[in-house]
């Protein structure tokens, strides 16, 4: 009894949020929570009320008990996504979804979007009590690890995982999964592979097989990765992440038919991922399957309208489809919506660039020229924060409109900042060719690459001669030319860290090193060395 | 609208009703004095509500399994906590009938991999049955045998009638005549166990007499 009392005392101080649309159930669940020992309970009847309560709340909610079906408006899953996206709940918040049954959709969602647990109706006092106790214990251990991971203290997170496995034999697989993820972040693929093997020795766990496939892709063994993923899909057809990864392989190979086939199958199983619908739309458009592309982009648009994370892809994709179908007015209407809905400079520019092409395709050169002028005026202040695809889009538009110099500047910028990306170089060369600048383009691509390589060499030489201050100054200068080149950014942080190691800790240097790593990882998520450098920074503290 | 939509939506609705019923009965039990004569009837009512719930779960699950659309969700389960939960679901009924419940866990295996809700429902049902037919004891064991997990529910009652044990696969008719149960439970258990697979091995169920406590024993084996 003593253990139960201490657990009840534990609940007294925690804050609860109960979200349930059905009035009778609301009263019942509140009473159940009270009988379990909860005292601080907020109640909402739907997603809207819940969001405004969470936004107003001065303290984090500790436990959310949420019905999956919440009547009209957002359901429990969409509410959870929104709360996470807005940062209304923290890593330590326990989210329990109450539902009559577990549906395929709940089971197939990616793990990072899942609630902490599902509780099936009818909820009894004993079941609720048992679940709360279990989740509180598990969350306490995982929160520490999650917090370390968020602070990018991967070494510390690994230590915590190890300690946890030694202390508690329960739920080890969950911890091993985190360990593998951490090893990958620290760029220690062999360690991660060992974990996958250990799991797979006993049982074919889908995430471990997927992890192996990712390692193979990383090592450029595409053929084996493809085989592994096809087996995985055969064995566990409901594990959708394997379809998405396979589609990525096909995209890289330009195998649009295959990409369309595998994504069509995935969408049949679960149509509710905007990202997947976008990818399907892209592949269908490439296969000139305009009907399928249209459906896919439309679904993606609808899905992203319900979510808090909006991207330009479905708008641009659908506008391209309409334009190809000669539905100019529809295409333009969509681009106006894109600008209004996303409210970001990048999206606005991408919409404008697409607009030019829509006009051009429709033969309205006057409007195309006017729109091009708007873009030129807007990017005069600099275009450093545009993603490579967006920059290429802009360049292609300028090239089509005969603004060769602007186009070529943009292309050189992309190449300088991504000098190792041969796929981008090919696309850039394509665009040069569209502007009849084939030979000149080749030279420009070559010289932009060389410029980047020279900067790496020069910086490296200075550093290896021990002239760390000079190397840092040189790299700082190179960074203004190539602010988004991951290799350069990592070299920069490497030199900064060496200086810290030599002369002791300095706040500005640490910040600079960290910022370079963060940008590098943002630009190129799979970039090697990021983890290694972060570990070094961590060790310096 | 096709049949499955009706089926699913009415099951959801019925589950909400059961939820309300169960909650009110539980609340009534907290309010009733320990020696109130209506106490046992209230327990019985709560138990019957649970039974309806199990049947609903089983009907819906069987429907989905037969349509090949059951969303199996195997996860790593901490066995001690799983045992706690299923025992807590039958504890009130067992206490009301003066039956003692015990749990026996394997020291060498702390986790296993299966669909939590599916197995929780299955084992709870088996425990309910055991509580109904036992003399005064019921034991739940979770043991690692031949690299598989055996979940055993044993009692010290009369045991199963021979024809139930003999039949390789209990048919719906065979069971009906004995206990008045529909046979749905065993059929569901076999199907649900079979959904679980590790490489070439599938889960199974079986009935035994003698068992750990000398009465009947229901066993689920999970690879």
XYZ file of C-alpha atoms in Angstrom:
764
model
C 0.000 0.000 0.000
C 2.888 2.329 0.761
C 4.073 2.215 -2.835
C 0.603 3.075 -4.077
C 0.343 6.028 -1.687
C 3.618 7.521 -2.814
C 2.487 7.161 -6.407
C -0.789 8.933 -5.607
C 1.143 11.725 -3.940
C 3.192 11.921 -7.089
C 0.050 12.565 -9.140
C -1.268 15.272 -6.816
C 1.373 17.722 -7.973
C 1.159 16.975 -11.655
C -0.891 19.010 -14.120
C -3.399 17.156 -16.292
C -5.236 18.173 -19.417
C -8.320 16.169 -20.368
C -9.656 16.556 -23.909
C -12.956 14.822 -24.690
C -15.919 15.940 -26.790
C -18.530 13.594 -25.324
C -19.931 15.208 -22.186
C -20.737 12.076 -20.188
C -17.258 10.688 -20.895
C -15.678 13.948 -19.856
C -17.169 13.655 -16.376
C -16.233 9.994 -16.125
C -12.620 10.458 -17.169
C -12.247 13.410 -14.813
C -13.576 11.322 -11.917
C -11.256 8.471 -12.878
C -8.272 10.806 -12.852
C -9.333 12.148 -9.467
C -9.653 8.646 -8.048
C -6.145 7.916 -9.322
C -4.939 10.857 -7.256
C -4.875 13.726 -9.776
C -5.915 17.112 -8.455
C -4.874 19.724 -11.015
C -7.041 18.892 -14.030
C -7.867 21.246 -16.903
C -10.660 20.193 -19.236
C -11.289 20.945 -22.926
C -14.190 19.800 -25.114
C -12.356 20.004 -28.457
C -9.031 20.701 -30.127
C -9.587 24.445 -30.305
C -10.271 24.756 -26.595
C -7.314 22.519 -25.820
C -4.931 24.622 -27.907
C -6.036 27.861 -26.318
C -5.688 26.315 -22.846
C -2.165 25.119 -23.670
C -1.179 28.446 -25.179
C -2.438 30.285 -22.122
C -0.914 27.855 -19.634
C 1.959 29.239 -17.595
C 3.227 25.771 -16.793
C 3.880 22.784 -18.982
C 1.159 20.170 -18.936
C 2.530 16.968 -17.422
C -0.076 14.521 -18.689
C -2.540 14.886 -21.559
C -5.453 12.462 -21.746
C -6.987 12.982 -25.175
C -9.823 11.250 -27.004
C -8.848 10.435 -30.583
C -12.272 11.365 -31.968
C -13.024 14.943 -31.045
C -16.008 15.669 -33.268
C -15.738 18.287 -36.009
C -12.331 19.979 -36.351
C -8.970 18.442 -35.579
C -8.756 14.891 -34.269
C -6.489 13.833 -31.436
C -3.570 13.005 -33.738
C -3.679 16.342 -35.543
C -3.956 18.108 -32.198
C -0.870 16.276 -30.928
C 1.077 17.244 -34.064
C 0.096 20.877 -33.687
C 0.943 20.966 -29.978
C 4.377 19.474 -30.687
C 4.985 21.803 -33.601
C 4.100 24.881 -31.588
C 6.168 23.675 -28.647
C 3.114 23.648 -26.377
C 4.216 20.363 -24.869
C 7.728 19.411 -23.855
C 9.838 16.265 -24.081
C 8.588 15.288 -20.634
C 4.880 15.652 -21.397
C 3.036 12.319 -21.427
C 0.360 12.166 -24.114
C -2.173 9.334 -23.819
C -4.640 8.838 -26.641
C -7.984 7.351 -25.638
C -9.743 5.423 -28.388
C -12.368 2.746 -28.974
C -9.942 0.701 -31.070
C -6.522 0.965 -32.577
C -6.926 1.655 -36.265
C -4.528 0.968 -39.101
C -3.812 4.662 -39.337
C -2.680 4.851 -35.714
C -0.458 1.808 -36.111
C 1.191 2.959 -39.330
C 2.115 6.486 -38.325
C 5.837 7.146 -38.047
C 7.076 6.598 -34.521
C 8.098 10.203 -33.941
C 4.502 11.296 -34.470
C 2.994 8.771 -32.092
C 1.562 9.564 -28.681
C 3.253 7.953 -25.673
C 0.498 5.397 -25.414
C -2.992 4.428 -26.509
C -5.601 3.580 -23.900
C -8.520 1.546 -25.159
C -12.086 2.109 -24.016
C -13.619 1.251 -21.673
C -11.088 2.958 -19.436
C -11.141 1.546 -15.920
C -9.547 2.964 -12.815
C -7.157 0.032 -12.573
C -6.045 0.318 -16.209
C -5.552 4.067 -15.990
C -3.632 3.771 -12.763
C -1.387 1.051 -14.141
C -0.708 2.946 -17.357
C 0.059 6.231 -15.609
C 2.534 4.575 -13.275
C 4.271 2.802 -16.156
C 4.436 5.878 -18.376
C 5.698 8.169 -15.633
C 8.532 5.767 -14.903
C 9.455 5.309 -18.547
C 9.185 8.985 -19.388
C 11.435 9.979 -16.517
C 14.235 7.888 -17.983
C 13.633 8.883 -21.587
C 13.250 12.603 -20.885
C 16.819 12.844 -19.670
C 18.045 11.203 -22.864
C 15.750 13.286 -25.071
C 16.891 16.489 -23.382
C 20.543 15.629 -23.913
C 19.800 14.831 -27.552
C 18.047 18.123 -28.034
C 21.016 19.958 -26.572
C 23.123 17.953 -29.038
C 25.058 16.377 -26.175
C 25.178 13.033 -27.916
C 27.988 11.587 -25.834
C 26.080 12.316 -22.671
C 22.924 10.838 -24.176
C 24.811 7.634 -24.978
C 26.066 7.398 -21.395
C 22.512 7.806 -20.145
C 21.309 5.029 -22.472
C 23.982 2.693 -21.178
C 23.148 3.454 -17.581
C 19.475 2.912 -18.235
C 20.044 -0.491 -19.815
C 22.169 -1.580 -16.862
C 19.643 -0.403 -14.289
C 16.382 -1.504 -15.855
C 15.855 -4.606 -17.949
C 12.462 -3.361 -19.181
C 11.914 -1.894 -22.671
C 15.485 -2.302 -23.805
C 14.651 -2.207 -27.476
C 13.479 1.366 -27.221
C 16.803 2.380 -25.699
C 18.771 0.415 -28.281
C 16.921 2.235 -30.994
C 18.004 5.535 -29.478
C 21.566 4.260 -29.176
C 21.650 3.416 -32.868
C 20.286 6.847 -33.715
C 22.952 8.469 -31.533
C 25.772 6.470 -33.101
C 24.588 7.639 -36.501
C 24.507 11.254 -35.325
C 28.042 10.831 -34.012
C 29.038 9.371 -37.354
C 29.892 5.956 -35.939
C 28.031 3.761 -38.433
C 29.775 0.551 -37.368
C 28.478 0.858 -33.812
C 24.978 1.471 -35.142
C 25.286 -1.550 -37.399
C 26.237 -3.733 -34.407
C 23.021 -2.670 -32.662
C 20.912 -3.472 -35.708
C 22.568 -6.887 -35.942
C 21.968 -7.604 -32.259
C 18.279 -6.827 -32.659
C 17.971 -8.783 -35.898
C 19.664 -11.855 -34.459
C 16.500 -12.539 -32.476
C 13.737 -11.146 -34.624
C 13.087 -9.265 -37.868
C 12.273 -5.896 -36.343
C 11.336 -3.464 -39.149
C 13.136 -0.384 -37.789
C 16.401 -2.310 -37.502
C 16.119 -3.526 -41.099
C 15.325 -0.004 -42.232
C 18.355 1.219 -40.286
C 20.575 -1.249 -42.147
C 19.151 -0.058 -45.468
C 19.956 3.532 -44.523
C 23.535 2.521 -43.709
C 23.850 0.824 -47.097
C 22.578 3.939 -48.870
C 25.049 6.028 -46.916
C 27.799 3.711 -48.145
C 26.483 4.032 -51.705
C 25.583 0.334 -51.878
C 22.284 1.240 -53.504
C 21.677 -2.146 -55.056
C 21.762 -3.998 -51.741
C 19.722 -1.322 -50.023
C 17.078 -1.682 -52.716
C 16.947 -5.459 -52.271
C 16.701 -5.186 -48.513
C 13.864 -2.665 -48.750
C 11.932 -4.782 -51.221
C 12.141 -7.766 -48.817
C 11.071 -5.550 -45.950
C 8.016 -4.379 -47.896
C 7.114 -7.984 -48.702
C 7.351 -9.068 -45.057
C 5.706 -6.052 -43.428
C 3.613 -4.296 -46.057
C 2.213 -1.876 -43.482
C 5.600 -0.443 -42.552
C 5.444 2.633 -44.729
C 8.833 4.152 -44.039
C 10.385 1.467 -46.223
C 8.356 2.617 -49.247
C 9.477 6.200 -48.716
C 13.140 5.237 -48.465
C 12.919 3.069 -51.558
C 11.291 5.973 -53.421
C 14.236 8.174 -52.423
C 16.627 5.687 -53.997
C 14.618 5.685 -57.210
C 14.511 9.483 -57.268
C 18.284 9.650 -57.055
C 18.549 7.202 -59.926
C 15.995 9.164 -61.931
C 13.899 5.973 -62.114
C 10.619 7.882 -62.142
C 8.446 4.940 -63.186
C 9.687 2.835 -60.275
C 9.298 5.738 -57.902
C 5.718 6.239 -59.054
C 4.951 2.540 -58.669
C 6.266 2.171 -55.113
C 4.622 5.374 -53.907
C 1.288 4.499 -55.513
C 1.326 1.331 -53.441
C 2.177 3.216 -50.245
C -0.517 5.815 -50.840
C -3.050 3.037 -51.313
C -2.245 1.783 -47.819
C -2.128 5.185 -46.181
C -3.155 8.278 -48.135
C -2.623 10.712 -45.273
C 0.962 11.883 -45.616
C 1.445 15.172 -47.437
C 5.118 14.428 -48.024
C 4.368 11.087 -49.650
C 1.662 12.581 -51.856
C 4.109 15.280 -52.954
C 6.707 12.708 -53.886
C 4.085 10.707 -55.790
C 3.000 13.887 -57.605
C 6.589 14.650 -58.551
C 7.228 11.182 -59.963
C 3.904 11.104 -61.818
C 4.626 14.518 -63.349
C 8.009 13.262 -64.517
C 6.259 10.265 -66.094
C 3.893 12.738 -67.773
C 1.052 11.083 -65.919
C -0.699 14.418 -65.358
C -3.959 12.999 -63.991
C -2.213 11.099 -61.192
C 0.100 14.023 -60.491
C -2.892 16.332 -60.144
C -4.688 14.021 -57.684
C -1.559 13.547 -55.605
C -0.698 17.252 -55.342
C -4.324 18.094 -54.562
C -4.353 15.589 -51.720
C -1.051 16.947 -50.453
C -2.480 20.465 -50.472
C -5.540 19.394 -48.545
C -3.416 17.548 -45.998
C -1.024 20.399 -45.467
C -3.966 22.791 -45.039
C -4.851 20.830 -41.883
C -1.323 20.794 -40.609
C 0.808 23.486 -39.101
C 3.758 22.656 -41.315
C 3.158 24.163 -44.748
C 5.572 23.738 -47.642
C 5.625 25.180 -51.165
C 5.974 21.824 -52.962
C 2.296 20.924 -53.547
C 1.409 24.442 -54.708
C 4.285 24.528 -57.185
C 3.652 20.974 -58.315
C -0.038 21.541 -58.950
C 0.653 24.861 -60.691
C 3.026 23.029 -63.030
C 0.385 20.395 -63.734
C -2.240 23.049 -64.498
C 0.174 24.933 -66.680
C 0.971 21.761 -68.620
C -2.775 21.221 -69.036
C -3.063 24.803 -70.364
C -5.175 25.820 -67.374
C -3.286 29.098 -66.965
C -5.793 30.867 -64.723
C -5.876 27.935 -62.291
C -2.087 27.811 -62.182
C -1.816 31.535 -61.436
C -4.549 31.343 -58.801
C -2.636 28.623 -57.015
C 0.590 30.663 -57.015
C -1.268 33.592 -55.465
C -2.508 31.221 -52.782
C 1.033 29.975 -52.204
C 2.293 33.497 -51.523
C -0.630 34.232 -49.207
C -0.561 30.933 -47.306
C 3.150 30.593 -46.619
C 4.142 34.206 -45.983
C 7.860 33.471 -46.450
C 10.272 35.271 -48.783
C 11.458 32.025 -50.288
C 7.913 30.861 -51.079
C 7.056 34.277 -52.525
C 10.079 34.137 -54.813
C 9.385 30.589 -55.872
C 5.790 31.542 -56.678
C 6.975 34.473 -58.763
C 9.524 32.358 -60.610
C 6.854 29.788 -61.406
C 4.496 32.566 -62.458
C 6.988 33.725 -65.068
C 7.078 30.228 -66.518
C 3.304 29.893 -66.526
C 2.999 33.170 -68.453
C 5.758 32.180 -70.785
C 4.142 28.845 -71.540
C 0.829 30.603 -72.175
C 2.594 32.979 -74.575
C 1.973 36.083 -72.473
C 5.483 37.525 -72.718
C 4.564 40.940 -71.402
C 3.379 39.542 -68.083
C 6.366 37.207 -67.953
C 8.780 40.117 -68.337
C 6.998 42.158 -65.693
C 7.127 39.296 -63.191
C 10.822 38.731 -63.919
C 11.522 42.370 -63.092
C 9.824 41.951 -59.734
C 12.073 39.041 -58.913
C 15.259 40.843 -59.945
C 14.362 43.738 -57.692
C 13.719 41.405 -54.796
C 16.908 39.384 -54.949
C 19.201 42.343 -55.309
C 19.528 42.436 -51.526
C 20.954 38.914 -51.558
C 19.631 35.399 -51.896
C 21.741 33.618 -49.327
C 18.970 31.841 -47.538
C 17.339 30.209 -50.507
C 17.516 26.441 -50.725
C 19.395 24.996 -53.727
C 16.197 23.795 -55.485
C 14.601 27.226 -55.064
C 17.741 28.915 -56.385
C 17.810 26.596 -59.388
C 14.132 27.384 -60.040
C 14.953 31.079 -60.062
C 17.950 30.568 -62.316
C 15.935 28.524 -64.771
C 13.311 31.224 -64.977
C 15.875 33.968 -65.563
C 17.530 31.851 -68.193
C 14.232 31.276 -69.994
C 13.623 35.009 -69.964
C 17.042 35.722 -71.437
C 18.579 37.173 -68.255
C 21.675 35.112 -68.705
C 23.893 37.038 -66.363
C 21.529 36.854 -63.373
C 20.873 33.194 -64.053
C 24.532 32.421 -64.309
C 25.313 34.245 -61.034
C 22.690 32.215 -59.245
C 23.993 28.984 -60.710
C 27.546 29.780 -59.714
C 26.363 30.535 -56.198
C 24.668 27.138 -55.955
C 27.717 25.306 -57.283
C 30.175 27.147 -55.030
C 28.081 26.226 -52.022
C 27.534 22.625 -53.072
C 30.688 21.851 -54.989
C 30.571 18.128 -54.207
C 26.979 17.603 -55.329
C 27.214 16.198 -58.834
C 23.433 15.971 -59.202
C 23.113 19.726 -58.703
C 25.963 20.348 -61.111
C 24.106 18.341 -63.746
C 20.915 20.305 -63.209
C 22.845 23.564 -63.393
C 24.465 22.446 -66.630
C 20.974 21.626 -67.946
C 19.866 25.158 -67.233
C 22.935 26.632 -68.918
C 22.056 24.570 -71.956
C 18.498 25.873 -71.970
C 20.014 29.345 -72.312
C 22.318 28.152 -75.106
C 25.311 28.647 -72.809
C 26.520 25.078 -73.014
C 30.259 25.670 -73.387
C 30.426 28.751 -71.223
C 28.272 27.034 -68.621
C 30.655 24.114 -68.396
C 33.530 26.501 -67.730
C 31.548 28.395 -65.101
C 30.508 25.217 -63.307
C 34.142 24.108 -63.355
C 35.516 27.414 -62.068
C 32.907 27.686 -59.297
C 33.858 24.224 -58.129
C 37.535 25.102 -58.288
C 36.947 28.239 -56.252
C 35.437 26.139 -53.492
C 38.195 23.518 -53.660
C 40.885 26.223 -53.502
C 39.315 27.696 -50.397
C 39.360 24.281 -48.714
C 42.991 23.682 -49.636
C 44.218 27.099 -48.622
C 42.416 26.990 -45.266
C 43.651 23.481 -44.651
C 47.247 24.368 -45.385
C 47.273 27.324 -43.023
C 45.761 25.191 -40.291
C 48.241 22.356 -40.749
C 51.118 24.828 -40.519
C 49.726 25.750 -37.116
C 48.684 29.223 -38.258
C 45.266 28.818 -36.694
C 44.382 32.508 -36.370
C 45.260 33.115 -40.016
C 43.325 30.051 -41.104
C 40.296 31.238 -39.187
C 40.461 34.693 -40.742
C 40.820 33.186 -44.195
C 37.868 30.854 -43.688
C 35.754 33.672 -42.274
C 36.349 35.525 -45.502
C 35.587 32.459 -47.645
C 32.362 32.034 -45.720
C 31.028 35.300 -47.117
C 31.380 33.823 -50.608
C 30.099 30.389 -49.657
C 27.856 30.842 -46.649
C 26.114 27.531 -47.201
C 28.942 25.219 -48.196
C 28.866 22.387 -45.633
C 32.507 21.346 -46.115
C 33.722 24.897 -45.676
C 31.498 25.387 -42.641
C 32.848 22.256 -41.009
C 36.446 23.230 -41.776
C 35.687 26.571 -40.201
C 34.306 24.969 -37.057
C 37.229 22.542 -36.980
C 39.749 25.398 -36.925
C 37.689 27.255 -34.310
C 37.660 24.137 -32.119
C 41.418 23.653 -32.547
C 41.880 27.229 -31.345
C 39.676 26.526 -28.341
C 41.725 23.423 -27.578
C 44.946 25.391 -27.850
C 44.034 28.611 -26.066
C 41.166 27.616 -23.808
C 37.463 28.282 -23.885
C 36.091 31.469 -25.437
C 32.398 32.169 -25.725
C 32.477 33.801 -29.185
C 34.558 31.011 -30.703
C 32.349 28.306 -29.302
C 29.261 30.078 -30.632
C 30.860 30.488 -34.064
C 31.906 26.824 -34.186
C 28.475 25.660 -33.131
C 26.727 27.929 -35.615
C 28.812 26.582 -38.481
C 27.977 23.001 -37.518
C 24.285 23.806 -37.195
C 24.136 25.462 -40.615
C 26.122 22.622 -42.181
C 23.734 20.057 -40.770
C 20.757 22.120 -41.909
C 22.079 22.400 -45.442
C 23.251 18.824 -45.631
C 21.621 16.597 -43.001
C 23.698 13.508 -43.755
C 26.987 15.392 -43.571
C 29.837 13.429 -42.038
C 31.951 14.972 -39.298
C 29.104 16.994 -37.779
C 28.745 14.517 -34.947
C 32.466 14.182 -34.431
C 32.942 17.947 -34.180
C 29.993 18.316 -31.827
C 31.475 15.640 -29.592
C 34.760 17.567 -29.497
C 32.928 20.751 -28.584
C 31.082 18.899 -25.877
C 34.334 17.531 -24.452
C 35.742 21.055 -24.214
C 33.130 22.218 -21.735
C -22.170 2.604 -46.931
C -20.780 -0.878 -46.672
C -21.179 -3.282 -43.804
C -17.777 -2.626 -42.287
C -18.502 1.070 -41.762
C -21.714 0.222 -39.888
C -19.971 -2.449 -37.903
C -17.087 -0.224 -36.889
C -19.177 2.821 -36.035
C -21.710 0.870 -33.981
C -18.941 -0.892 -32.093
C -17.443 2.500 -31.264
C -20.794 3.692 -30.042
C -21.389 0.597 -27.948
C -17.941 0.927 -26.448
C -18.736 4.442 -25.324
C -21.887 3.082 -23.655
C -19.939 0.326 -21.945
C -17.434 2.889 -20.819
C -20.180 4.905 -19.137
C -21.779 1.787 -17.626
C -18.498 0.481 -16.273
C -17.589 3.842 -14.812
C -20.939 4.216 -13.046
C -20.749 0.697 -11.660
C -17.206 1.289 -10.418
C -18.353 4.513 -8.797
C -21.267 2.686 -7.179
C -18.861 0.107 -5.785
C -16.762 2.810 -4.149
C -19.857 4.258 -2.507
C -21.396 0.979 -1.351
C -20.571 -0.130 2.196
C -18.518 -3.300 2.319
C -21.394 -5.376 3.660
C -24.105 -4.056 1.343
C -26.119 -6.951 -0.060
C -26.182 -5.369 -3.542
C -22.396 -5.361 -3.666
C -22.023 -8.758 -5.258
C -24.702 -7.983 -7.825
C -22.885 -4.813 -8.737
C -19.669 -6.787 -9.219
C -21.565 -9.218 -11.366
C -22.966 -6.357 -13.466
C -19.488 -4.871 -13.920
C -18.218 -8.275 -14.977
C -21.019 -8.695 -17.511
C -20.190 -5.262 -18.951
C -16.593 -6.432 -19.353
C -17.826 -9.551 -21.098
C -19.832 -7.548 -23.599
C -16.753 -5.466 -24.191
C -14.608 -8.525 -24.841
C -17.117 -9.893 -27.265
C -17.223 -6.628 -29.143
C -13.444 -6.502 -29.352
C -13.346 -10.091 -30.545
C -16.075 -9.702 -33.161
C -14.451 -6.619 -34.602
C -10.977 -8.159 -34.519
C -12.148 -11.404 -36.109
C -13.940 -9.485 -38.805
C -10.730 -7.600 -39.565
C -8.533 -10.689 -39.370
C -10.801 -12.488 -41.850
C -10.748 -9.479 -44.161
C -6.968 -9.444 -43.786
C -7.034 -5.849 -42.551
C -6.266 -6.321 -38.870
C -3.736 -3.620 -37.955
C -1.372 -5.809 -35.950
C 0.947 -3.651 -33.887
C 3.656 -5.761 -32.273
C 5.774 -3.787 -29.811
C 8.259 -4.598 -27.108
C 6.266 -5.311 -23.956
C 7.605 -5.294 -20.426
C 6.166 -8.511 -19.090
C 5.891 -7.530 -15.423
C 3.874 -4.470 -16.300
C 1.721 -6.441 -18.730
C 0.948 -8.974 -16.008
C 0.086 -6.159 -13.587
C -2.379 -4.697 -16.014
C -4.267 -7.861 -16.914
C -4.392 -8.939 -13.271
C -5.727 -5.517 -12.254
C -8.572 -5.976 -14.747
C -9.865 -9.130 -13.067
C -8.835 -8.396 -9.486
C -12.199 -6.875 -8.402
C -14.183 -9.861 -9.641
C -11.737 -12.340 -8.112
C -11.814 -10.510 -4.794
C -15.606 -10.507 -4.792
C -15.601 -14.269 -5.253
C -12.857 -14.915 -2.748
C -10.445 -16.248 -5.344
C -6.719 -15.658 -4.981
C -4.698 -14.525 -8.007
C -0.972 -15.099 -8.357
C 1.632 -14.213 -10.964
C 4.703 -16.198 -11.903
C 7.310 -14.410 -14.052
C 10.404 -15.830 -15.719
C 13.573 -14.409 -14.169
C 15.448 -14.662 -17.433
C 13.071 -12.863 -19.726
C 11.799 -9.367 -19.014
C 10.464 -8.314 -22.405
C 8.667 -9.877 -25.308
C 7.377 -8.647 -28.627
C 3.639 -8.729 -29.390
C 0.477 -6.698 -29.947
C -0.201 -5.378 -26.457
C -3.927 -4.686 -26.731
C -4.719 -7.893 -28.561
C -2.932 -10.050 -26.001
C -4.203 -8.040 -23.036
C -7.740 -8.663 -24.206
C -7.046 -12.338 -24.794
C -5.393 -12.966 -21.440
C -7.999 -10.966 -19.519
C -10.683 -13.102 -21.088
C -8.835 -16.274 -20.127
C -8.421 -15.002 -16.566
C -12.116 -14.162 -16.365
C -12.990 -17.674 -17.460
C -10.566 -19.183 -14.979
C -12.027 -17.086 -12.165
C -15.459 -18.357 -13.167
C -14.588 -22.067 -13.208
C -11.889 -22.407 -10.548
C -12.324 -23.532 -6.963
C -10.289 -20.826 -5.206
C -7.014 -20.144 -7.041
C -5.861 -18.789 -10.409
C -2.294 -18.403 -11.564
C -0.895 -16.413 -14.476
C 2.593 -17.504 -15.623
C 4.802 -15.930 -18.267
C 7.594 -18.340 -19.069
C 10.338 -18.670 -21.631
C 10.102 -22.186 -23.051
C 12.012 -23.386 -26.105
C 12.809 -19.776 -27.052
C 9.132 -18.922 -27.090
C 6.983 -17.101 -24.588
C 4.283 -19.199 -22.952
C 1.465 -17.330 -21.291
C -0.359 -19.777 -19.026
C -3.581 -19.260 -17.165
C -4.094 -22.124 -14.705
C -6.789 -22.837 -12.129
C -7.656 -25.503 -9.566
C -11.181 -26.189 -10.784
C -12.625 -29.247 -12.460
C -10.626 -28.809 -15.669
C -11.893 -28.837 -19.228
C -14.188 -31.602 -20.457
C -12.231 -34.118 -22.538
C -13.816 -33.249 -25.888
C -12.533 -29.692 -25.609
C -8.988 -30.850 -25.044
C -9.132 -33.519 -27.734
C -10.392 -31.447 -30.597
C -7.413 -30.119 -32.472
C -9.324 -27.008 -33.325
C -12.354 -26.389 -31.156
C -15.305 -25.870 -33.437
C -18.027 -23.426 -32.698
C -20.568 -26.214 -32.086
C -18.409 -28.348 -29.886
C -17.978 -25.703 -27.289
C -21.462 -24.366 -27.385
C -22.971 -27.548 -25.985
C -20.739 -27.606 -22.932
C -20.601 -24.270 -21.278
C -23.098 -22.084 -22.984
C -20.193 -20.029 -24.291
C -20.207 -19.412 -27.992
C -16.742 -20.704 -28.682
C -15.919 -17.284 -29.976
C -13.257 -16.886 -27.314
C -11.148 -19.881 -28.274
C -11.563 -19.285 -31.959
C -10.464 -15.699 -31.509
C -7.522 -16.718 -29.324
C -6.215 -19.147 -31.941
C -6.544 -16.592 -34.724
C -4.964 -13.813 -32.690
C -2.039 -15.993 -31.643
C -1.486 -17.072 -35.241
C -1.097 -13.449 -36.348
C 2.110 -13.331 -34.324
C 5.080 -14.580 -36.238
C 8.828 -14.698 -35.866
C 10.398 -15.794 -39.136
C 8.774 -19.208 -39.767
C 7.134 -19.757 -36.379
C 3.569 -18.695 -35.615
C 1.812 -18.264 -32.278
C -0.509 -21.032 -31.067
C -3.005 -21.795 -28.287
C -3.848 -24.992 -26.422
C -5.872 -26.323 -23.518
C -4.535 -28.715 -20.877
C -5.748 -30.378 -17.738
C -3.610 -30.847 -14.680
C -1.597 -27.669 -15.207
C 0.208 -25.761 -12.494
C -2.697 -25.881 -10.039
C -4.259 -29.197 -10.947
C -7.266 -27.813 -12.791
C -7.629 -26.449 -16.303
C -4.893 -24.523 -18.073
C -5.085 -22.300 -21.130
C -1.771 -21.660 -22.881
C -0.778 -19.101 -25.517
C 2.611 -19.586 -27.137
C 4.239 -16.607 -28.845
C 7.365 -16.976 -30.984
